Short mmCIF file of N, CA and C in Angstrom, two decimals:
data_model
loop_
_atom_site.label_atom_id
_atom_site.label_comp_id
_atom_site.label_asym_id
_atom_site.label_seq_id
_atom_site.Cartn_x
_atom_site.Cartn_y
_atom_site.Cartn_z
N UNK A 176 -22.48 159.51 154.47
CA UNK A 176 -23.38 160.19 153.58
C UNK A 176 -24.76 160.22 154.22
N UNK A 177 -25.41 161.52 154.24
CA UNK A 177 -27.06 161.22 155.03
C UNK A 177 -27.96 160.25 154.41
N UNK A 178 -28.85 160.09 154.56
CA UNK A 178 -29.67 159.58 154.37
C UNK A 178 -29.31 157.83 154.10
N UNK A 179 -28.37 157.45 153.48
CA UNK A 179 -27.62 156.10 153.23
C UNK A 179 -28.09 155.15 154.13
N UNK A 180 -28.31 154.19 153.78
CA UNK A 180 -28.56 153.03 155.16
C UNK A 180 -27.18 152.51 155.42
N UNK A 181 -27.47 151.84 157.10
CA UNK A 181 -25.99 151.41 157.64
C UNK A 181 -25.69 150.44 157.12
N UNK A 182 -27.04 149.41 156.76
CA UNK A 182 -26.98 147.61 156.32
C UNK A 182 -26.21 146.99 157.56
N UNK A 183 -27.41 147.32 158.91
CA UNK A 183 -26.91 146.60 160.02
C UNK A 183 -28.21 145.72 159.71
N UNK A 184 -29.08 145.14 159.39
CA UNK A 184 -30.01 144.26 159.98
C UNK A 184 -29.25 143.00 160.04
N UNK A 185 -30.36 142.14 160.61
CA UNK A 185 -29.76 140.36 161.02
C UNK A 185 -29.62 139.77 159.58
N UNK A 186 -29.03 138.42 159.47
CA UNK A 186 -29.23 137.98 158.45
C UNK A 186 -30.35 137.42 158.03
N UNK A 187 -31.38 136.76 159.05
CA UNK A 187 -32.67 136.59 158.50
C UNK A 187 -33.64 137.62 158.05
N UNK A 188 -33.82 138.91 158.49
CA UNK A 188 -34.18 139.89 157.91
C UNK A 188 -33.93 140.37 156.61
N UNK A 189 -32.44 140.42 156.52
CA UNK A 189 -32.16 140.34 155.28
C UNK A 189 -32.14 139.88 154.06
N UNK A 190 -31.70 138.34 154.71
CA UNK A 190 -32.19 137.31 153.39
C UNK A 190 -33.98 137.72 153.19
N UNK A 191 -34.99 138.21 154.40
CA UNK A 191 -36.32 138.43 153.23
C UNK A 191 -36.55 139.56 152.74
N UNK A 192 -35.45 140.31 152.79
CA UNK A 192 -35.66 141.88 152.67
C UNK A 192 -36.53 142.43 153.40
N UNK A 193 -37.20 142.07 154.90
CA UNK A 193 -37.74 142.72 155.60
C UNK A 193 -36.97 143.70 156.44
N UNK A 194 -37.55 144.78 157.18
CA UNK A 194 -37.21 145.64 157.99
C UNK A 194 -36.98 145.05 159.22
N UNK A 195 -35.85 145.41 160.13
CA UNK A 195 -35.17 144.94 161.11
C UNK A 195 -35.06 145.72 162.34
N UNK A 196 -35.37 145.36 163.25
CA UNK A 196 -36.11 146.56 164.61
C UNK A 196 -34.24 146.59 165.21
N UNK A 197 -33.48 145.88 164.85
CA UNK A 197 -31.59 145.89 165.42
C UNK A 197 -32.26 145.48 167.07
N UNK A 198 -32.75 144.74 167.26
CA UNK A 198 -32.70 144.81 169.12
C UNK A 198 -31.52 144.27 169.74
N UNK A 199 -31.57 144.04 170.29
CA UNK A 199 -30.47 142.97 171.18
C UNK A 199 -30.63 142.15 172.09
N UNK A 200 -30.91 141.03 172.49
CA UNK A 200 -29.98 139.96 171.77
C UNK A 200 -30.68 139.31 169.93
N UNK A 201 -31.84 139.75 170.71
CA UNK A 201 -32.77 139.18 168.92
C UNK A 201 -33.61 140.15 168.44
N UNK A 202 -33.94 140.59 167.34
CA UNK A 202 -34.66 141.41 166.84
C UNK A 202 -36.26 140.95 167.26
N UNK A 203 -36.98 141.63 167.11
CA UNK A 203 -38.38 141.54 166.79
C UNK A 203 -38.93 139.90 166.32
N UNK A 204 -38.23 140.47 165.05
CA UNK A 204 -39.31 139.35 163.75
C UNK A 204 -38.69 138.23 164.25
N UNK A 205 -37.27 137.83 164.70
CA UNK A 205 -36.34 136.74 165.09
C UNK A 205 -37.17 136.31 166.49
N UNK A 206 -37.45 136.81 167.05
CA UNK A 206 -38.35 136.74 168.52
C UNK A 206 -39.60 136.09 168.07
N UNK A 207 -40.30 136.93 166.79
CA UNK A 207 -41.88 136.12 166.76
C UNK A 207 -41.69 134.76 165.99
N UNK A 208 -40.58 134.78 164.61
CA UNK A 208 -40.88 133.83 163.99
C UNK A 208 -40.24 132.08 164.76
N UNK A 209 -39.23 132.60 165.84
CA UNK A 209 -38.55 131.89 166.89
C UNK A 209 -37.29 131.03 166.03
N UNK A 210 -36.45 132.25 165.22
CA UNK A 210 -35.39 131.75 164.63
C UNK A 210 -34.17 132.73 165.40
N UNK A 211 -32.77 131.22 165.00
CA UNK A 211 -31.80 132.58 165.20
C UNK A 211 -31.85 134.22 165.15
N UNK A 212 -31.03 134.92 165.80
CA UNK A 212 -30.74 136.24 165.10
C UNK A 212 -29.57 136.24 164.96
N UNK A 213 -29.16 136.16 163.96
CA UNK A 213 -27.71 136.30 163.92
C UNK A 213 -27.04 137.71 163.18
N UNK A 214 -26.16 138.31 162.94
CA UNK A 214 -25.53 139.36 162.38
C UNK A 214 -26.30 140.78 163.13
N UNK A 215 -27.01 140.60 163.98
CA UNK A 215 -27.72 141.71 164.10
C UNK A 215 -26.63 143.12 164.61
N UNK A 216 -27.09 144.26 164.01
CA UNK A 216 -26.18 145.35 164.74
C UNK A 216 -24.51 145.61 163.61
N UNK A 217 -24.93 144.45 163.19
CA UNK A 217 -22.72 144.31 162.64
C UNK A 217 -22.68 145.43 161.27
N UNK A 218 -22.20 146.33 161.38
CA UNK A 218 -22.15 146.99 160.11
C UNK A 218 -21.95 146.42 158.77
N UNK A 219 -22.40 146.29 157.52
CA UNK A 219 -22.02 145.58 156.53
C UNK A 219 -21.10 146.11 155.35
N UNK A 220 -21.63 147.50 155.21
CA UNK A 220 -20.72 148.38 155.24
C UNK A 220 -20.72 149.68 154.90
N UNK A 221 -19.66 150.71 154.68
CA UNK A 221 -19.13 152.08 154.70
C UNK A 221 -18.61 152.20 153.88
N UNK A 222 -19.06 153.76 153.43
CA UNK A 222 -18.37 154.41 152.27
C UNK A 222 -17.00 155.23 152.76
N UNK A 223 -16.17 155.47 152.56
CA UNK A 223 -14.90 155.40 152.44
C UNK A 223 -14.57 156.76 151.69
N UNK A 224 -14.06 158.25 152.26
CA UNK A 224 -13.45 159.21 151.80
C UNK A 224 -12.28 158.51 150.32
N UNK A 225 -12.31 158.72 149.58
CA UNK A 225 -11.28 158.97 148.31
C UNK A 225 -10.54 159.52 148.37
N UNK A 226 -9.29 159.44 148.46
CA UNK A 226 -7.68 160.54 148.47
C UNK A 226 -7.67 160.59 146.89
N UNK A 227 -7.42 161.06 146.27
CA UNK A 227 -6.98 161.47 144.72
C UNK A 227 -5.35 162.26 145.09
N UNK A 228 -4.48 161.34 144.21
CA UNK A 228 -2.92 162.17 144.13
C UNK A 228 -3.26 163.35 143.14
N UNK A 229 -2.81 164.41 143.65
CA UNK A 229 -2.59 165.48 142.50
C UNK A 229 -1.93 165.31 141.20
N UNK A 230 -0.67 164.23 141.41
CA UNK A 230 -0.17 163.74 140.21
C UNK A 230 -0.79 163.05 139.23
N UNK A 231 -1.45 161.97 139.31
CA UNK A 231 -2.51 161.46 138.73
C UNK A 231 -3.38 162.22 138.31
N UNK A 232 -3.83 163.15 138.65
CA UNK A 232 -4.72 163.80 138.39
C UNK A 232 -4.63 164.83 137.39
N UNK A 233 -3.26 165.22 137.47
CA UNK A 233 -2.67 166.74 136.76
C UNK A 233 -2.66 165.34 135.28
N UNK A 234 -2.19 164.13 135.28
CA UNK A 234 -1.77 163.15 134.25
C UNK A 234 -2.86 163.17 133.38
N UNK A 235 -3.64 162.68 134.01
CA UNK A 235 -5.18 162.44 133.29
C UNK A 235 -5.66 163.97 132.54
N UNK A 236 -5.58 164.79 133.48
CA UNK A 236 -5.99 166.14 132.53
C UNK A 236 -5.17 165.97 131.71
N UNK A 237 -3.70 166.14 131.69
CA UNK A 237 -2.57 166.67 130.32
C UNK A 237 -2.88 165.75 128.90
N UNK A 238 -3.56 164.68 129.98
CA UNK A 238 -3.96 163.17 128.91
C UNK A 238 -4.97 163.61 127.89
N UNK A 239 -6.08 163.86 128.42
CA UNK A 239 -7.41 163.83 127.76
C UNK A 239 -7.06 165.58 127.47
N UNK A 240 -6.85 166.37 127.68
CA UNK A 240 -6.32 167.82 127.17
C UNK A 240 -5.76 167.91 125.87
N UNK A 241 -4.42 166.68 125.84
CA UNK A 241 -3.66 166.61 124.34
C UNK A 241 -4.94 165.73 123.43
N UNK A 242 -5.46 164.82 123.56
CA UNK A 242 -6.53 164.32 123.07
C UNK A 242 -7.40 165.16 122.54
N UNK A 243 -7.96 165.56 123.34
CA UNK A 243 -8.91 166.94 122.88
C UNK A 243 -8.22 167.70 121.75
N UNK A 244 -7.22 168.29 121.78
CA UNK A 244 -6.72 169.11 120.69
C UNK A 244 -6.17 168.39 119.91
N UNK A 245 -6.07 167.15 119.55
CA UNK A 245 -5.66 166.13 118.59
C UNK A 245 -6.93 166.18 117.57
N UNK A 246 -7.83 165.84 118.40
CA UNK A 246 -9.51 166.06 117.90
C UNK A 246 -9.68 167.14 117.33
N UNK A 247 -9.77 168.19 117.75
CA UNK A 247 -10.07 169.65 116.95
C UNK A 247 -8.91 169.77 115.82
N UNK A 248 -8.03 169.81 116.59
CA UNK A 248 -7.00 169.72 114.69
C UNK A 248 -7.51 168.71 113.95
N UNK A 249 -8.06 167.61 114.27
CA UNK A 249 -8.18 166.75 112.72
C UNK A 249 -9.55 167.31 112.19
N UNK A 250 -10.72 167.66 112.72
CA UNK A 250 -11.44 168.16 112.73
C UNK A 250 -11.23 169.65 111.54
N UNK A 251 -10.65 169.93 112.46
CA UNK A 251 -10.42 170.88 111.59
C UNK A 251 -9.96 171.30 110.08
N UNK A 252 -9.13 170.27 109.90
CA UNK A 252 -8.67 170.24 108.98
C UNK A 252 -9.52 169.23 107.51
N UNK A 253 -10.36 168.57 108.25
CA UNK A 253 -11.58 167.94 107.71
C UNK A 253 -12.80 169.06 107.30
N UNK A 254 -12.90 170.22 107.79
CA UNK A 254 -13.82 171.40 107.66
C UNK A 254 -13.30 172.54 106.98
N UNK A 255 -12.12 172.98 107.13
CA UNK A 255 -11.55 174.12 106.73
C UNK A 255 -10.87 173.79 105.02
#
């Protein structure tokens, strides 16, 4: 998805919610503050395409479809 972040920073970056330069072998802030860098670069994670079965899908409509007109008939018959 554009714009999305990857959620590669290190884990010390992260745990302060600061911004993370990804260097290699140590980031930036890991360099000045003279701590580990650890996790740096590792993806944390990805969004993932959705398959939807057509069957399921045709189910759920026929589902909420008979519902719906369950509704308007009682409805109806409450008005008319």
């Amino acid at each position: 998805m554009p714009g999305v972040p990857t959620g590669r920073a290190c884990d010390a970056c992260r745990k302060q919610k600061k911004k993370c330069d990804e260097k290699q072998p140590a980031c930036g802030r890991c360099l000045r503050l003279k701590v580990s860098c650890v996790g740096s670069g590792q993806q944390r994670f990805k969004f993932k395409q959705q398959q939807f079965s057509p069957q399921i899908k045709s189910k759920r409509s026929n589902d909420s479809r008979s519902e719906i007109e369950v509704e308007i008939n009682r409805r109806r018959k409450i008005f008319c």
